[in-house]
Coordinates of C-alpha atoms in Angstrom, one line a residue:
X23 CA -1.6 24.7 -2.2
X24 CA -2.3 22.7 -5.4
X25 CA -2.4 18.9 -4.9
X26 CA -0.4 17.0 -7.6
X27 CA -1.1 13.1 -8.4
X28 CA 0.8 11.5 -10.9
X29 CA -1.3 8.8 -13.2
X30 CA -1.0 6.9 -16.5
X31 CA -3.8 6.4 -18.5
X32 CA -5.7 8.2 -16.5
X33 CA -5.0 5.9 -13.8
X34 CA -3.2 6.2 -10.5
X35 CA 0.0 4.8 -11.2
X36 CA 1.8 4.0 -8.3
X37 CA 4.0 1.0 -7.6
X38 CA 3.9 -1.8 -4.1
X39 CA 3.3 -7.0 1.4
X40 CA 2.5 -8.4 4.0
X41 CA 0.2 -10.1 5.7
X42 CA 0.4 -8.6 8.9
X43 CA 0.0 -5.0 7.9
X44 CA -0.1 -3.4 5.7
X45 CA 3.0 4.5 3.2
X46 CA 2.6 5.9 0.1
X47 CA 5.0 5.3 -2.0
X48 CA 3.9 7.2 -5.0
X49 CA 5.3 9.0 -7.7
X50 CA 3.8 12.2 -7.2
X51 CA 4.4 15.6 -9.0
X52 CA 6.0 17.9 -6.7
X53 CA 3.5 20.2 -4.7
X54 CA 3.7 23.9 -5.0
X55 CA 2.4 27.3 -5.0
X56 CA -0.9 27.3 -7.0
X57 CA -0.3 28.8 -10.2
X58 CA -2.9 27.4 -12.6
X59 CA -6.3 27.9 -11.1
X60 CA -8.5 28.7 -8.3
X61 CA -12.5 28.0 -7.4
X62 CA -14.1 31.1 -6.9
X63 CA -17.6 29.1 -5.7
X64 CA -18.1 26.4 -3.4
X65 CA -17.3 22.7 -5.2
X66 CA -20.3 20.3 -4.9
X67 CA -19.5 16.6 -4.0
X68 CA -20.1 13.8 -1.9
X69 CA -17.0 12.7 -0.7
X70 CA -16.0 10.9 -4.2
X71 CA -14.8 11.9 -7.3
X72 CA -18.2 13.6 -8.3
X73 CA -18.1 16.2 -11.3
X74 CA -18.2 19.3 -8.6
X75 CA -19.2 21.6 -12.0
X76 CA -18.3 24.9 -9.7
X77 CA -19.2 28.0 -12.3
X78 CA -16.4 29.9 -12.2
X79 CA -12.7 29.7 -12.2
X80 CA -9.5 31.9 -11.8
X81 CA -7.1 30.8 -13.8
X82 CA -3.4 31.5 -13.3
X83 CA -0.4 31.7 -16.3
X84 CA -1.3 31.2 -19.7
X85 CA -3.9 28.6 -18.9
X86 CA -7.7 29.1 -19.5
X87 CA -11.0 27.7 -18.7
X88 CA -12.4 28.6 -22.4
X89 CA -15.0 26.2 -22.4
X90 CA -16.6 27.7 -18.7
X91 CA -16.5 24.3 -17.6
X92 CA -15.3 24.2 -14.1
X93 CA -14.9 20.2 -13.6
X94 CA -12.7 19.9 -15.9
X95 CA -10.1 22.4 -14.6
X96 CA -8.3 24.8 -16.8
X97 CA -8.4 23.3 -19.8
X98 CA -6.3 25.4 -22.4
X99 CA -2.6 26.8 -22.8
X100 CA -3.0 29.8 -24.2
X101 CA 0.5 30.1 -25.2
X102 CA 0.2 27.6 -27.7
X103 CA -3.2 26.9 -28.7
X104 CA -4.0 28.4 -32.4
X105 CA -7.9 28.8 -31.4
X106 CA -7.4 30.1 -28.1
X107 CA -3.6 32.2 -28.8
X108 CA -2.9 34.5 -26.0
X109 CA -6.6 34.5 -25.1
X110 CA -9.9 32.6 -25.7
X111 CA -11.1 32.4 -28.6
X112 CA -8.9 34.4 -30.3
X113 CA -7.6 32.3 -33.0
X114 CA -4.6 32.4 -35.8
X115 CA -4.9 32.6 -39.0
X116 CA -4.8 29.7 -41.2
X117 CA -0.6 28.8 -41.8
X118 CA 0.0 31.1 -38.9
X119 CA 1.2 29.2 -35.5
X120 CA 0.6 30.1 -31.8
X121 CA 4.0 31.0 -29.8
X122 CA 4.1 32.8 -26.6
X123 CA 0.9 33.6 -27.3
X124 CA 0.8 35.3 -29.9
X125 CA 0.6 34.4 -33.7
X126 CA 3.4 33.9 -36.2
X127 CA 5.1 31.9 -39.1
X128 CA 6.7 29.5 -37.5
X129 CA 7.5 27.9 -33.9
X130 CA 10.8 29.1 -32.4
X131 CA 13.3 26.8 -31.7
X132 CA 12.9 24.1 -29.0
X133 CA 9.4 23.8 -29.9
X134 CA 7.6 21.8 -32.2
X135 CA 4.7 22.6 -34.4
X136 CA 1.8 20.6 -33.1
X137 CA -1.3 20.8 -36.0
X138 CA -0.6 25.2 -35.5
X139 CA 0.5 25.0 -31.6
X140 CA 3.9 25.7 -30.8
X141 CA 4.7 23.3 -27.9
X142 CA 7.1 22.0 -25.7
X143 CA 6.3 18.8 -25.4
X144 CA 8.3 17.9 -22.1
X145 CA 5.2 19.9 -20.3
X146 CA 2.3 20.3 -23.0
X147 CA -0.7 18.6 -21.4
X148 CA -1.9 18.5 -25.1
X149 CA 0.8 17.2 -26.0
X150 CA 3.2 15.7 -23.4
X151 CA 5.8 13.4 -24.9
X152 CA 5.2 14.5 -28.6
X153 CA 2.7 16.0 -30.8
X154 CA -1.0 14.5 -30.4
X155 CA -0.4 12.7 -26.9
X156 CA -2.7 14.5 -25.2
X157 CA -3.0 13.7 -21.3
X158 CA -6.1 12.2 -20.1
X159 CA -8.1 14.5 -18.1
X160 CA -10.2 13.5 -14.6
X161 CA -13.2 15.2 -12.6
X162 CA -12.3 17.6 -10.6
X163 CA -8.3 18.4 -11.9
X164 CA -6.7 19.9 -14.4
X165 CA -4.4 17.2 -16.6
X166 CA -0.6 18.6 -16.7
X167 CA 2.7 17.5 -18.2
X168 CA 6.2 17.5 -16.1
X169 CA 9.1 15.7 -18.1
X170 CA 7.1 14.6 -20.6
X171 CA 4.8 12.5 -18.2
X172 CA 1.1 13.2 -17.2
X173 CA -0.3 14.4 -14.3
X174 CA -3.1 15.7 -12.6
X175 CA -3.7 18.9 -10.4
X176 CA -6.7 19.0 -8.2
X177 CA -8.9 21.7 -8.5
X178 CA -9.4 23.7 -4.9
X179 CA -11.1 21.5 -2.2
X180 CA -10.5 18.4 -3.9
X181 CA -7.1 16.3 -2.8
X182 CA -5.7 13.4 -4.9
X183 CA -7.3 10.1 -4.0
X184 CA -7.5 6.2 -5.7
X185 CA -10.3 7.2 -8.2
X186 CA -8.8 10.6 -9.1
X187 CA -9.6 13.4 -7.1
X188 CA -12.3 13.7 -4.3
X189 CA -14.0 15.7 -2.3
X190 CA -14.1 15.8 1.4
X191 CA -10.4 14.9 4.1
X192 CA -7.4 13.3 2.2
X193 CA -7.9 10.0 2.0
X194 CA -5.3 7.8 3.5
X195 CA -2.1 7.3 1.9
X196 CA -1.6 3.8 -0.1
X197 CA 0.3 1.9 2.0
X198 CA 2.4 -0.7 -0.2
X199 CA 3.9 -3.2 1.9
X200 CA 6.4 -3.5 4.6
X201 CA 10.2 -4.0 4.1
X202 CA 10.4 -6.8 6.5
X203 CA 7.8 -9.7 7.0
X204 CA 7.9 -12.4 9.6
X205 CA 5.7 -16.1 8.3
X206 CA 5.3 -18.9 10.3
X207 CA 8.8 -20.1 10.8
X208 CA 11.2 -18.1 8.0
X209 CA 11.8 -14.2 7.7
X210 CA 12.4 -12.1 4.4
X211 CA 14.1 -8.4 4.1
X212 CA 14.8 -6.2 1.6
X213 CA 18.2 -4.9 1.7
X214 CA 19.9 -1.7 1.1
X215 CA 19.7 -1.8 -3.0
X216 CA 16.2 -2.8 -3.2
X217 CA 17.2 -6.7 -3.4
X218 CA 15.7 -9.5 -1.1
X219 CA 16.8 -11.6 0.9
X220 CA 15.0 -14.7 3.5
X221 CA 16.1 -17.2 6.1
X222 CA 14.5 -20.0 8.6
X223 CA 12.9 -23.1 7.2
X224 CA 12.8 -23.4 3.7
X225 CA 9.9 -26.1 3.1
X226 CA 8.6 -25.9 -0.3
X227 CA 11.2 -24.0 -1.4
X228 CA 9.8 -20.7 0.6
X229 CA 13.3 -18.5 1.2
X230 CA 13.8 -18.5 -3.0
X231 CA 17.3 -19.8 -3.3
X232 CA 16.2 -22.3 -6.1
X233 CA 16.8 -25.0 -2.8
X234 CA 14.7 -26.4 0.1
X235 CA 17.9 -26.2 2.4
X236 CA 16.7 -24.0 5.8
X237 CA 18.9 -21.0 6.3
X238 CA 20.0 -20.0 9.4
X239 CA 21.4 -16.8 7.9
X240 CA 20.2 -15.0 5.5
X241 CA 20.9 -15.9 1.7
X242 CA 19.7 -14.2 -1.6
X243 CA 16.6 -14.7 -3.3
X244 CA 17.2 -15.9 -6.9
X245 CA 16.0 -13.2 -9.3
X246 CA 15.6 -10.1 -7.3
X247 CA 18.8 -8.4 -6.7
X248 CA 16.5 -5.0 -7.1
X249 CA 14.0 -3.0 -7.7
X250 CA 12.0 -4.9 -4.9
X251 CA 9.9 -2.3 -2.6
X252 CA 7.5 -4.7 -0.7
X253 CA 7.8 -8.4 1.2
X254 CA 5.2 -10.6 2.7
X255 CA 6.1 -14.0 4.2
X256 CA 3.0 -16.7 4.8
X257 CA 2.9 -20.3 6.2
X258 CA 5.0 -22.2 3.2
X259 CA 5.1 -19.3 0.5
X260 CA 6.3 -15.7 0.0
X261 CA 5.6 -13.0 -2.5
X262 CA 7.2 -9.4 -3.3
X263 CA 6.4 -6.6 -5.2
X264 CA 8.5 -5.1 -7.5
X265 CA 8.5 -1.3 -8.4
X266 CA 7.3 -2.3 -11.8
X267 CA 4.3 -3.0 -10.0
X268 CA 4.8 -6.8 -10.7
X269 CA 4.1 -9.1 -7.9
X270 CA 6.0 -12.6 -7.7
X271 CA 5.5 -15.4 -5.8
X272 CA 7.3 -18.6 -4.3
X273 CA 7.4 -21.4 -2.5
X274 CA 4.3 -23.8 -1.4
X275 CA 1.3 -23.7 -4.2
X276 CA -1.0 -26.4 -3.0
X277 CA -4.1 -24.5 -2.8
X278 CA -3.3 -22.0 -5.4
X279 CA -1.1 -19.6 -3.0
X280 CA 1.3 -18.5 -5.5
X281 CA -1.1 -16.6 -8.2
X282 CA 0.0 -18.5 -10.9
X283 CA -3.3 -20.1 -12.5
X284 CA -1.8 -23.2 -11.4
X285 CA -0.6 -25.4 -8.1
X286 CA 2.7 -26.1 -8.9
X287 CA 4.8 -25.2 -6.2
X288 CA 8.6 -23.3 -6.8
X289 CA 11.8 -23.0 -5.4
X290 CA 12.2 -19.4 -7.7
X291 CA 10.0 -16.1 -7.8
X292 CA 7.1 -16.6 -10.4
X293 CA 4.8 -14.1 -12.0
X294 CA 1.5 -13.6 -10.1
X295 CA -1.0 -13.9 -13.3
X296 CA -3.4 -11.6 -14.8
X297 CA -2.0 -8.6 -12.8
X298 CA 0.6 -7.5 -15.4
X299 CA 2.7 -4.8 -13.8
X300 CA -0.9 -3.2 -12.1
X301 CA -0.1 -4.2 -8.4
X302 CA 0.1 -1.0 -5.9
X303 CA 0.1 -3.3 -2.7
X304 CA 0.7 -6.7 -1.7
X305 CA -0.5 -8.7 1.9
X306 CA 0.3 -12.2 2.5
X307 CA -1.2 -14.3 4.5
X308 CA -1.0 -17.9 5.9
X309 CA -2.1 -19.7 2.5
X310 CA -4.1 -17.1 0.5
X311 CA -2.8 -13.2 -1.0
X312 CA -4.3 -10.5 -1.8
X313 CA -3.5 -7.1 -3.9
X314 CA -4.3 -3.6 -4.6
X315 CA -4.5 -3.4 -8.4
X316 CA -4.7 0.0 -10.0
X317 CA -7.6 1.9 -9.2
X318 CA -7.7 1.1 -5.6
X319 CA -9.5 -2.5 -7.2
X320 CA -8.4 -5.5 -4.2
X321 CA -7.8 -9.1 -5.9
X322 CA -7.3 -12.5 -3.8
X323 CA -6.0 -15.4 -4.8
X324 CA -5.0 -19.0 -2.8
X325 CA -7.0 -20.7 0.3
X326 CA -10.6 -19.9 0.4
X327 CA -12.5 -22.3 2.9
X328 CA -13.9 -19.5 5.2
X329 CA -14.3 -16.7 2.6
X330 CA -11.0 -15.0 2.5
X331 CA -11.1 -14.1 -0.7
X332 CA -13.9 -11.9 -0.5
X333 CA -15.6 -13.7 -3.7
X334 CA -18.5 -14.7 -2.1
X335 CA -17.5 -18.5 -2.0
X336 CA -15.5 -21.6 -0.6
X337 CA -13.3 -22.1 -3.4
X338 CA -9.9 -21.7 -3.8
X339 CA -8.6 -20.2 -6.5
X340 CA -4.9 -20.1 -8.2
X341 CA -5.8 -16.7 -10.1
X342 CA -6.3 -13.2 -8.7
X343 CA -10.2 -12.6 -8.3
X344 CA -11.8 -9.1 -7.5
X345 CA -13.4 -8.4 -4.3
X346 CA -16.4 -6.2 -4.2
X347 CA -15.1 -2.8 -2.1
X348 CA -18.1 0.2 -1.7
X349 CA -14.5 2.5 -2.2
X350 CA -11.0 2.1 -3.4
X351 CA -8.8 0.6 -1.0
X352 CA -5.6 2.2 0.5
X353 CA -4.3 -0.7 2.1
X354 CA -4.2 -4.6 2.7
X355 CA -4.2 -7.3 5.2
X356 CA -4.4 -10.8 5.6
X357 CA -4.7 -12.8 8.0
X358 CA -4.9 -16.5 8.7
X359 CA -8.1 -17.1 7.2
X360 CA -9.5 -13.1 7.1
X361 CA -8.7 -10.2 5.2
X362 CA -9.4 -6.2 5.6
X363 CA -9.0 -3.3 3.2
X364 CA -8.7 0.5 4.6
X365 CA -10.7 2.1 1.9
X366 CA -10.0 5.6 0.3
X367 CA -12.5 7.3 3.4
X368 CA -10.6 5.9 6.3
X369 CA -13.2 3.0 6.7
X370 CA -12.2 -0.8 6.7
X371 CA -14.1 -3.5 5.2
X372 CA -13.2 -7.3 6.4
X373 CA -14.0 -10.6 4.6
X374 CA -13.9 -14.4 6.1
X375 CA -13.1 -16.4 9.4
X376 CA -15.0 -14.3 12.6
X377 CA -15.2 -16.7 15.0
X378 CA -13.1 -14.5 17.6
X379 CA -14.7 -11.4 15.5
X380 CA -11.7 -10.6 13.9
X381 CA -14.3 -8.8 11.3
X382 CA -14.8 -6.4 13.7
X383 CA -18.8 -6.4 12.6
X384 CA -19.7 -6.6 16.6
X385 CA -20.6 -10.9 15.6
X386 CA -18.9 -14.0 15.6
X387 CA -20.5 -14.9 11.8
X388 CA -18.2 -16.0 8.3
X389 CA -18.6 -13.4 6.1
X390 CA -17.9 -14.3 2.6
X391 CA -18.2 -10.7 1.2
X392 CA -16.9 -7.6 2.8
X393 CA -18.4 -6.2 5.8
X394 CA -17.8 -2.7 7.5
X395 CA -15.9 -2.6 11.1
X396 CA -18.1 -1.4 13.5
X397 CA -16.7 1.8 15.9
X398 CA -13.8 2.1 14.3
X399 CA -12.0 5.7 15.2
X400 CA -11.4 8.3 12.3
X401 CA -8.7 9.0 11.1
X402 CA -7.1 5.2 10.6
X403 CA -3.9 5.4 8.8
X404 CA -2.8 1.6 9.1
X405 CA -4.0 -1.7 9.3
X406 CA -3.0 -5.4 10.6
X407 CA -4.0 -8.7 10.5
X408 CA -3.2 -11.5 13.0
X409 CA -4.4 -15.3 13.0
X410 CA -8.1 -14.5 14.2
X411 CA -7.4 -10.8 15.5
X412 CA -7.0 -7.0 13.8
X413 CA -5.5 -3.6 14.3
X414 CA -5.6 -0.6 13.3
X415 CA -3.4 2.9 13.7
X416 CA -4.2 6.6 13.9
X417 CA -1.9 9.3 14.9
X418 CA -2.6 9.0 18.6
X419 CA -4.2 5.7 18.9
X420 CA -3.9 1.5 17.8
X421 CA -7.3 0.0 18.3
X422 CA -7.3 -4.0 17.8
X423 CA -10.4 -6.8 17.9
X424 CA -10.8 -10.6 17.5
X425 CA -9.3 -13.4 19.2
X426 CA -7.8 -12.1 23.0
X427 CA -6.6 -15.5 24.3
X428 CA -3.2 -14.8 25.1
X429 CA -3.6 -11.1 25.3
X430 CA -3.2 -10.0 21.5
X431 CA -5.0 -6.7 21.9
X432 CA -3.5 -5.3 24.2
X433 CA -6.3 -3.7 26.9
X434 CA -4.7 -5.7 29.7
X435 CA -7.1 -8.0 29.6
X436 CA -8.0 -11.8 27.8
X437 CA -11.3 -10.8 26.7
X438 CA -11.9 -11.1 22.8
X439 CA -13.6 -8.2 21.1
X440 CA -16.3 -7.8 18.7
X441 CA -15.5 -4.1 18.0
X442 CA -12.1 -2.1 18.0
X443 CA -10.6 -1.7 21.6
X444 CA -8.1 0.9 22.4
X445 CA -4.5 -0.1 23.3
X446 CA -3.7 1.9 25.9
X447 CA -0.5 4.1 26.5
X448 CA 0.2 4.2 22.3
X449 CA 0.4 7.4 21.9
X450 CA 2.1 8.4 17.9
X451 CA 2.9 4.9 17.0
X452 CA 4.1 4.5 13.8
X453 CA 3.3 1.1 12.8
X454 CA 1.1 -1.7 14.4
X455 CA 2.0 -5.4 13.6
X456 CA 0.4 -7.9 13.8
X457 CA 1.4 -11.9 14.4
X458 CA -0.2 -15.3 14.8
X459 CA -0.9 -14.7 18.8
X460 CA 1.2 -11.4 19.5
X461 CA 1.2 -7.8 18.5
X462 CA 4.0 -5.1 18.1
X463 CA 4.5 -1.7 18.1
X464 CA 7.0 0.6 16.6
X465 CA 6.4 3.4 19.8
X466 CA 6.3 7.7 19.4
X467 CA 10.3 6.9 20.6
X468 CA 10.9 4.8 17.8
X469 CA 11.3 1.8 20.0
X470 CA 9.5 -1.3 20.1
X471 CA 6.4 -2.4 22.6
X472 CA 5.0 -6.2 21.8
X473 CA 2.0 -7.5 23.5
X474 CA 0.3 -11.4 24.0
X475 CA 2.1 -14.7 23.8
X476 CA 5.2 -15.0 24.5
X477 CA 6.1 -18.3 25.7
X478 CA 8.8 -18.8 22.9
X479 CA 10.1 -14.9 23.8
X480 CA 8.6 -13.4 20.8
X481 CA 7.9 -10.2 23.4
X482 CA 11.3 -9.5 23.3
X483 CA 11.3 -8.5 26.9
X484 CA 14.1 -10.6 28.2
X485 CA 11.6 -13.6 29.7
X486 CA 9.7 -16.4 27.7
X487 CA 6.3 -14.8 29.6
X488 CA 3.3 -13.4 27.8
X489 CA 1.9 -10.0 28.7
X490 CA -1.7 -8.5 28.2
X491 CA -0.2 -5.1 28.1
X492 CA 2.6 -3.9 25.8
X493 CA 6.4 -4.4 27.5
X494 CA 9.0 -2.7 26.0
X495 CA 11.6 -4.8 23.6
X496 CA 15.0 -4.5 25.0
X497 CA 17.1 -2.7 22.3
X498 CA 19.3 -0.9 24.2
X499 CA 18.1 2.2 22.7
X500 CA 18.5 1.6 19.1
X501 CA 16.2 3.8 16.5
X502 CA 13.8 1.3 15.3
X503 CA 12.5 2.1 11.4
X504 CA 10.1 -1.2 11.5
X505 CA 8.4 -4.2 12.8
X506 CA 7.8 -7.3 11.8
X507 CA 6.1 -10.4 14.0
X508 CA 5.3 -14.2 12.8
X509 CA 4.2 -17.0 14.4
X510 CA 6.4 -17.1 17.2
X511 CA 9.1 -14.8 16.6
X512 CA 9.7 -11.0 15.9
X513 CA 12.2 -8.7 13.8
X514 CA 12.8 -5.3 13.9
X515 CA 14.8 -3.1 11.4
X516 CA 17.1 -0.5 12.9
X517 CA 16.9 3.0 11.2
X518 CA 20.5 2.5 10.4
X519 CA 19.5 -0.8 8.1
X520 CA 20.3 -3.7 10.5
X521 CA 17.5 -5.9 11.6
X522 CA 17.7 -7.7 14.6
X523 CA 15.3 -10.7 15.4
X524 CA 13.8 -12.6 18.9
X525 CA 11.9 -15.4 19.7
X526 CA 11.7 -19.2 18.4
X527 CA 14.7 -20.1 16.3
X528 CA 14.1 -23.7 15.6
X529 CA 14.6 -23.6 11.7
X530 CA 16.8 -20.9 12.1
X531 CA 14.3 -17.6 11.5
X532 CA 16.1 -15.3 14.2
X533 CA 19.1 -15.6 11.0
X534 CA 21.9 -15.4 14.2
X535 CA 23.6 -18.6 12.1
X536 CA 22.0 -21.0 14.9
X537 CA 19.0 -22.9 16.3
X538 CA 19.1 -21.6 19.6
X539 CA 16.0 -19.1 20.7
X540 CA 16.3 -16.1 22.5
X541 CA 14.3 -13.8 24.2
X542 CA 16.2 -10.5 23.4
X543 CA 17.3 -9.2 20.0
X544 CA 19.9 -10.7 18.0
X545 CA 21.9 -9.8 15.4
X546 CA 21.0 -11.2 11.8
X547 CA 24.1 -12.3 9.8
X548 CA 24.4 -12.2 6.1
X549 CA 21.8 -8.5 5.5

């Protein structure tokens, strides 16, 4: 099967917070049956996008590989080309044009005449969109046209990954942000048609309604009725990202949390600067952000006293800077004073606070550039950041280190952990979340298992008790799509669209239209 990865420019080009955690939401050409070329000899490579110059290829259709360059895929239509027309090297005469190939007068209708070629320019790779727009080509993949957009096909035993196409497993698929993000004392969702809305305490004008009124349902957030595919709630701001690949900000901006090359705080969504409409990913955490800009390139922005931002300083900053990765990252998370990035291989790299060894570098020691996770498992799909502990998620496993005071990881024990520690009895999880002192789980059943603190009821269990084990969320049963814990409450989203919400309710961040906590799921109003 061919693998299909849609870019522009050359350049991945797919759209999408939260600080907790951080699924591909890409715009991919449709796979199918491999009609354009095959390796015939082993492809070289290292595990990146090297130039694996195989020596022969079997091309399929009209296309060729005239220039017996491998790398570079199958490089010619021979239905159209004028020197290559119906076969390499065979070229028209000079007036003549290349149809079907084969030589003639003029093009036939529906196609335009392209310096002799005869193309359709809804899936000319040569010339996608119009004559002379000619679809940049990659290592390793032949460039293609589908609608008149560009594309790229990997060649065989290369899959589509953040710098193009690679050799070695699939990389892990981008993960752009959760639906539904839990802060410190306010909640945000996106709704049904791609709008946003928030509730709980609206300090510094957090929830977006243009106010700094606390919500204790949930209201609309000025601006973004739509075309919102990502939240992430923090301490006293939030941001989204748009599937324009804009990311916008709001709320507190002290320390530079918004992205805005400035401190002034807002009570409406505000351009992050210098990422244009480049943001893949977003991941929030308590005073500092960080994104995944095109290319798999990971930017920070906001608090910086223990290194969060990966810049190799202590200084805050109020404009994305770029973090030094080994790899293109595939996913984001931040946590209070820490941040991780899953990298294109399945590895993670961690920057800041490690006094619990939330780094996961087997030390307790600030790290003010990335460092690697030590005994981490293969095959990581996810990752999560608490206050001062992580996790990670694989198909049959969530692994989590750091801070273990109240029993955040999970192993049945309060022992923190310099190196990832299995959560036992997790078996096909499909999300891992993390909050300030507790962790949930969306389970294999598709209900919800939370673990650590719970003297507020954020567990969800039906007590106020904490737990150093996961306990099961009393949901009656309901399908549950997604997860989301904060400081000391939780949401969930029911696959239906509903969320319900548990835990701490003092500034109204359960969104049940009161101030009263609970310690079993209640029903949001207003989504």
């Amino acid at each position: 099967m061919r693998k299909a990865l849609l870019l522009s420019l050359g350049l991945v080009a797919v759209p999408a917070l939260a600080c907790s955690g951080s699924g591909f939401s890409g715009n991919a050409l449709p796979a199918g049956p491999d009609d354009d070329a095959s390796v015939s000899t082993e492809p070289t490579g290292d595990g990146g996008a090297g130039t694996g110059d195989a020596s022969t290829l079997t091309c399929k259709g009209a296309r060729a590989d005239c220039n017996k360059r491998a790398n570079d895929g199958c490089e010619v239509d021979t239905s159209s080309n004028p020197k290559h027309c119906g076969a390499c090297g065979k070229t028209c005469s000079g007036g003549q044009v290349c149809a079907s190939g084969k030589c003639s007068a003029s093009c036939p209708t529906g196609l335009d005449n392209c310096g002799g070629a005869c193309v359709d320019v809804q899936a000319s790779a040569e010339h996608c969109g119009g004559c002379g727009k000619a679809c940049a080509t990659s290592a390793n993949a032949t460039a293609v046209c589908s609608a008149a957009k560009c594309g790229l096909e990997c060649i065989a035993g290369f899959t589509p990954c953040a710098a193009g196409c690679c050799s070695g497993p699939t990389p892990p698929p981008l993960q752009t942000g959760p639906t539904l993000s839990a802060g410190g004392n306010h909640t945000c969702a996106v709704t049904a048609s791609a709008g946003l809305k928030c509730w709980g305490s609206n300090g510094s004008g957090k929830l977006g309604d243009n106010t700094l009124t606390d919500r204790k349902a949930a209201v609309q957030v000025s601006g973004l009725t739509a075309n919102v595919v990502a939240v992430g709630a923090g301490n006293i701001h939030t941001c989204a990202l748009l599937s324009t690949g804009e990311a916008r900000c709001w709320g507190g901006n002290g320390e530079g949390q918004l992205g805005t090359g400035d401190n002034l705080g807002s009570k409406i969504p505000q351009t992050v600067s210098t990422l244009g409409t480049g943001a893949l990913a977003l991941a929030v955490g308590r005073d500092h952000s960080c994104a995944i800009a095109t290319g798999g390139v990971v930017k920070c922005w906001g608090v910086n006293d223990h290194g969060q931002l990966g810049d190799g300083t202590t200084n805050s900053s109020s404009a994305p800077l770029t973090v030094s990765l080994p790899r293109a990252a595939v996913a984001i998370a931040c946590g209070s004073s820490h941040s991780c990035a899953l990298l294109d291989d399945a590895s993670i790299s961690c920057w800041g606070a490690n006094d619990a060894g939330q780094l996961g570098d087997a030390s307790v020691d600030e790290r003010l550039t990335p460092v690697v996770v030590a005994g981490a498992p293969a095959g990581i799909l996810t990752i999560t950041a608490g206050i001062s502990h992580t996790c990670s998620r694989t198909t049959s496993s969530i692994h989590c280190w750091g801070d273990n005071a109240s029993g955040q990881l999970g192993d049945a024990t309060t022992t923190s952990r310099l190196a990832p520690t299995e959560v036992p009895g997790l078996v096909g999880a499909t999300q891992v979340e993390a909050g300030t002192y507790h962790t949930c789980a969306v389970d294999g059943a598709s209900g919800v298992e939370c673990w650590g603190l719970g003297s507020s009821g954020q567990l969800g269990d039906g007590v106020a008790a904490s737990s150093s084990e996961p306990v099961k969320v009393s949901l009656a049963g309901l399908p549950i799509s997604e997860v989301a814990a904060g400081s000391s409450h939780t949401c969930a989203r029911v696959a239906a669209g509903p969320v319900r919400c548990w835990g701490s309710n003092s500034r109204g961040q359960l969104g049940n239209n009161s101030l009263t906590g609970s310690a079993s799921p209640v029903s949001v109003f207003g989504m």
